[in-house]
Amino acid sequence: MGPLPVSEWTEEDRELLRGNLPRADRYLSGEADAPPMPAILGLFARHSRVGAPWLAFSGTLLDDGALDPRDRELLILRVGHRTGCRYQWAQHVGMAQAAGLTLEQIAAVAAGCVADGADAAGTAGVWTDRDRDLLRAADQLVDNHVIDDATWARLAAHLDERQLLELTFVVGSYVCLAMVLNSVGLEPAALPDPDDAKDSRAVPDAAPIP
């Protein structure tokens, strides 16, 4: 299932998406210099009554959330890797760099599991203890749908109650989004090589949506 062409959007689609994502105006302006429409907006236009509120929710996580942006993007990249969501990975690589993750760290996100307390081969020294616990939390939520008591307790030393709650919302919502994107086969126009985690270039479609 591909994006709905803008020419087929109803007025309701336009109003719903504009109302829940203010930056949508720049894509719908009709101006000659308007940026290309992100594929995910076109996909959500196929069911704008669900897609538009989703954009509002994800926009809150991205723009008004309590988590540090670096922590948030680390979690999202881990979800993108664990769920095999190529679109999600490509969409957030540039955002992760902007939030402070290095190319080495972005590559290490896809290098393996840290749940056993050891770094994956070739990633020694890349992560802080806090980073490892964030990655563990993401892995545990993906695998078991719960963060274990030990990981939760360690995270609670660094995060307040709002941030802890938001962590579960971020991982859960991006797992849900990955299910949608993987099922419809949505991919960005320019895609980093999925077999090369170090190919973490930002892509033209990598606007913060969502």
CSV table of C-alpha atoms in Angstrom, one decimal:
chain,number,residue,atom,x,y,z
A,1,MET,CA,0.0,0.0,0.0
A,2,GLY,CA,1.6,3.3,-1.1
A,3,PRO,CA,1.0,6.9,-0.1
A,4,LEU,CA,-2.2,8.5,-1.3
A,5,PRO,CA,-1.4,11.1,-4.0
A,6,VAL,CA,-2.1,14.6,-2.8
A,7,SER,CA,-4.5,15.1,-5.8
A,8,GLU,CA,-6.7,12.4,-4.2
A,9,TRP,CA,-6.8,13.9,-0.7
A,10,THR,CA,-10.2,15.1,0.4
A,11,GLU,CA,-10.7,18.5,2.1
A,12,GLU,CA,-11.3,16.6,5.3
A,13,ASP,CA,-7.9,14.8,4.9
A,14,ARG,CA,-6.2,18.1,4.5
A,15,GLU,CA,-7.8,19.8,7.4
A,16,LEU,CA,-7.3,16.8,9.7
A,17,LEU,CA,-3.6,16.5,8.9
A,18,ARG,CA,-3.0,20.2,9.0
A,19,GLY,CA,-4.8,20.5,12.3
A,20,ASN,CA,-2.7,17.7,13.9
A,21,LEU,CA,0.6,18.5,12.3
A,22,PRO,CA,1.2,22.3,11.8
A,23,ARG,CA,4.3,21.7,9.7
A,24,ALA,CA,2.1,19.9,7.1
A,25,ASP,CA,1.3,23.3,5.6
A,26,ARG,CA,4.8,23.5,4.1
A,27,TYR,CA,4.1,20.3,2.1
A,28,LEU,CA,0.6,21.3,1.0
A,29,SER,CA,1.4,25.0,0.2
A,30,GLY,CA,1.4,24.3,-3.6
A,31,GLU,CA,4.5,26.6,-3.9
A,32,ALA,CA,7.2,25.8,-6.4
A,33,ASP,CA,9.7,25.4,-3.6
A,34,ALA,CA,7.6,23.3,-1.4
A,35,PRO,CA,9.5,20.2,-0.1
A,36,PRO,CA,8.4,16.8,-1.3
A,37,MET,CA,5.6,15.2,0.5
A,38,PRO,CA,6.9,12.7,3.1
A,39,ALA,CA,5.6,9.2,2.2
A,40,ILE,CA,4.2,8.7,5.7
A,41,LEU,CA,1.9,11.7,5.4
A,42,GLY,CA,0.5,10.2,2.2
A,43,LEU,CA,0.0,6.9,3.9
A,44,PHE,CA,-1.8,8.5,6.8
A,45,ALA,CA,-4.0,10.4,4.4
A,46,ARG,CA,-5.5,7.0,3.4
A,47,HIS,CA,-7.1,7.0,6.9
A,48,SER,CA,-6.8,10.5,8.1
A,49,ARG,CA,-9.2,10.1,11.1
A,50,VAL,CA,-6.7,7.7,12.6
A,51,GLY,CA,-3.5,9.0,11.0
A,52,ALA,CA,-4.0,12.6,12.0
A,53,PRO,CA,-4.4,12.0,15.8
A,54,TRP,CA,-1.4,9.6,15.6
A,55,LEU,CA,0.6,12.5,14.2
A,56,ALA,CA,-0.5,14.7,17.0
A,57,PHE,CA,0.5,12.1,19.6
A,58,SER,CA,3.9,11.4,18.0
A,59,GLY,CA,4.5,15.1,17.6
A,60,THR,CA,4.0,15.5,21.4
A,61,LEU,CA,6.6,12.8,22.0
A,62,LEU,CA,9.1,14.5,19.6
A,63,ASP,CA,8.5,18.2,20.4
A,64,ASP,CA,7.1,18.3,23.9
A,65,GLY,CA,8.2,15.1,25.6
A,66,ALA,CA,10.0,14.9,28.9
A,67,LEU,CA,12.8,12.5,27.7
A,68,ASP,CA,16.1,13.9,26.6
A,69,PRO,CA,16.0,13.9,22.7
A,70,ARG,CA,19.2,11.8,22.6
A,71,ASP,CA,17.5,9.1,24.9
A,72,ARG,CA,14.4,9.2,22.8
A,73,GLU,CA,16.2,8.8,19.5
A,74,LEU,CA,18.3,6.0,21.0
A,75,LEU,CA,15.1,4.1,21.9
A,76,ILE,CA,13.5,4.8,18.5
A,77,LEU,CA,16.5,3.6,16.6
A,78,ARG,CA,16.7,0.4,18.7
A,79,VAL,CA,13.0,-0.2,17.9
A,80,GLY,CA,13.6,0.4,14.2
A,81,HIS,CA,16.4,-2.1,14.3
A,82,ARG,CA,14.7,-4.8,16.4
A,83,THR,CA,11.5,-4.6,14.3
A,84,GLY,CA,13.4,-4.5,11.0
A,85,CYS,CA,11.6,-1.3,10.0
A,86,ARG,CA,13.7,0.2,7.3
A,87,TYR,CA,11.6,3.3,7.0
A,88,GLN,CA,11.8,4.0,10.7
A,89,TRP,CA,15.5,3.5,10.8
A,90,ALA,CA,16.1,5.8,7.8
A,91,GLN,CA,13.7,8.4,9.1
A,92,HIS,CA,15.4,8.8,12.5
A,93,VAL,CA,19.1,8.5,11.7
A,94,GLY,CA,19.5,12.2,10.9
A,95,MET,CA,17.4,13.1,14.0
A,96,ALA,CA,19.5,10.9,16.1
A,97,GLN,CA,22.7,12.6,14.9
A,98,ALA,CA,21.1,16.0,15.6
A,99,ALA,CA,20.2,14.9,19.1
A,100,GLY,CA,23.8,13.9,19.8
A,101,LEU,CA,24.3,10.3,18.9
A,102,THR,CA,27.6,9.7,17.0
A,103,LEU,CA,27.9,7.6,13.8
A,104,GLU,CA,29.7,5.0,15.9
A,105,GLN,CA,26.8,4.8,18.4
A,106,ILE,CA,24.2,4.7,15.6
A,107,ALA,CA,26.1,1.8,14.0
A,108,ALA,CA,26.3,0.1,17.5
A,109,VAL,CA,22.6,0.3,18.0
A,110,ALA,CA,22.3,-2.4,15.3
A,111,ALA,CA,25.3,-4.4,16.5
A,112,GLY,CA,23.6,-6.7,18.9
A,113,CYS,CA,21.9,-7.2,22.3
A,114,VAL,CA,23.2,-5.8,25.6
A,115,ALA,CA,20.7,-7.6,27.8
A,116,ASP,CA,23.4,-10.0,29.1
A,117,GLY,CA,25.4,-7.1,30.5
A,118,ALA,CA,28.1,-7.3,27.8
A,119,ASP,CA,28.5,-5.0,24.8
A,120,ALA,CA,28.3,-6.6,21.4
A,121,ALA,CA,31.5,-7.3,19.6
A,122,GLY,CA,33.3,-4.2,18.4
A,123,THR,CA,31.2,-1.8,20.5
A,124,ALA,CA,33.2,-1.7,23.7
A,125,GLY,CA,33.3,1.8,25.2
A,126,VAL,CA,30.5,3.1,23.0
A,127,TRP,CA,27.8,3.1,25.6
A,128,THR,CA,27.5,4.5,29.1
A,129,ASP,CA,25.7,2.4,31.8
A,130,ARG,CA,22.7,4.7,31.3
A,131,ASP,CA,22.7,4.0,27.5
A,132,ARG,CA,22.9,0.3,28.1
A,133,ASP,CA,19.9,0.4,30.4
A,134,LEU,CA,17.9,2.3,27.8
A,135,LEU,CA,18.8,-0.3,25.2
A,136,ARG,CA,17.9,-3.1,27.6
A,137,ALA,CA,14.6,-1.4,28.3
A,138,ALA,CA,13.8,-1.2,24.6
A,139,ASP,CA,14.8,-4.8,24.1
A,140,GLN,CA,12.8,-6.0,27.0
A,141,LEU,CA,9.7,-4.2,25.9
A,142,VAL,CA,10.0,-5.5,22.4
A,143,ASP,CA,10.7,-9.1,23.5
A,144,ASN,CA,8.6,-9.4,26.7
A,145,HIS,CA,6.4,-6.3,26.8
A,146,VAL,CA,7.7,-5.4,30.3
A,147,ILE,CA,10.8,-3.8,31.7
A,148,ASP,CA,12.3,-6.0,34.5
A,149,ASP,CA,12.6,-4.7,38.0
A,150,ALA,CA,16.4,-4.4,38.0
A,151,THR,CA,16.5,-2.3,34.8
A,152,TRP,CA,13.6,-0.2,36.0
A,153,ALA,CA,15.3,0.5,39.3
A,154,ARG,CA,18.6,1.6,37.5
A,155,LEU,CA,16.7,3.8,35.1
A,156,ALA,CA,14.8,5.4,38.0
A,157,ALA,CA,18.1,6.7,39.3
A,158,HIS,CA,18.4,8.8,36.1
A,159,LEU,CA,14.8,9.4,35.0
A,160,ASP,CA,11.8,11.0,36.8
A,161,GLU,CA,8.4,9.4,36.8
A,162,ARG,CA,7.2,11.3,33.7
A,163,GLN,CA,10.3,10.2,31.8
A,164,LEU,CA,10.0,6.6,32.8
A,165,LEU,CA,6.3,6.5,31.7
A,166,GLU,CA,7.2,8.3,28.5
A,167,LEU,CA,9.9,5.7,27.7
A,168,THR,CA,7.3,3.0,27.6
A,169,PHE,CA,5.1,5.2,25.3
A,170,VAL,CA,7.9,5.9,22.9
A,171,VAL,CA,8.9,2.2,22.6
A,172,GLY,CA,5.3,1.0,22.4
A,173,SER,CA,4.2,3.6,19.9
A,174,TYR,CA,7.1,3.0,17.6
A,175,VAL,CA,6.7,-0.7,17.7
A,176,CYS,CA,3.1,-0.1,16.7
A,177,LEU,CA,4.2,2.2,13.9
A,178,ALA,CA,6.8,-0.3,12.7
A,179,MET,CA,4.0,-2.9,12.4
A,180,VAL,CA,2.1,-0.6,10.1
A,181,LEU,CA,5.0,0.5,8.0
A,182,ASN,CA,6.4,-3.1,7.6
A,183,SER,CA,3.0,-4.4,6.7
A,184,VAL,CA,2.3,-1.9,4.0
A,185,GLY,CA,5.9,-2.0,2.8
A,186,LEU,CA,6.5,1.8,3.1
A,187,GLU,CA,10.1,2.9,2.4
A,188,PRO,CA,11.6,6.3,2.0
A,189,ALA,CA,12.8,7.6,-1.3
A,190,ALA,CA,16.5,7.3,-0.4
A,191,LEU,CA,17.3,4.4,1.9
A,192,PRO,CA,20.5,3.7,3.9
A,193,ASP,CA,22.0,0.2,3.2
A,194,PRO,CA,20.1,-2.1,5.6
A,195,ASP,CA,23.2,-4.4,5.7
A,196,ASP,CA,25.6,-1.7,6.7
A,197,ALA,CA,24.7,-0.1,10.0
A,198,LYS,CA,27.4,2.5,9.5
A,199,ASP,CA,25.5,3.8,6.4
A,200,SER,CA,23.6,6.2,8.6
A,201,ARG,CA,23.3,9.2,6.3
A,202,ALA,CA,20.3,11.4,6.7
A,203,VAL,CA,17.9,11.0,3.8
A,204,PRO,CA,15.7,13.6,2.1
A,205,ASP,CA,12.6,12.1,3.6
A,206,ALA,CA,13.9,12.3,7.1
A,207,ALA,CA,11.7,15.1,8.4
A,208,PRO,CA,10.5,14.7,12.0
A,209,ILE,CA,7.3,13.0,10.9
A,210,PRO,CA,6.8,11.2,13.1
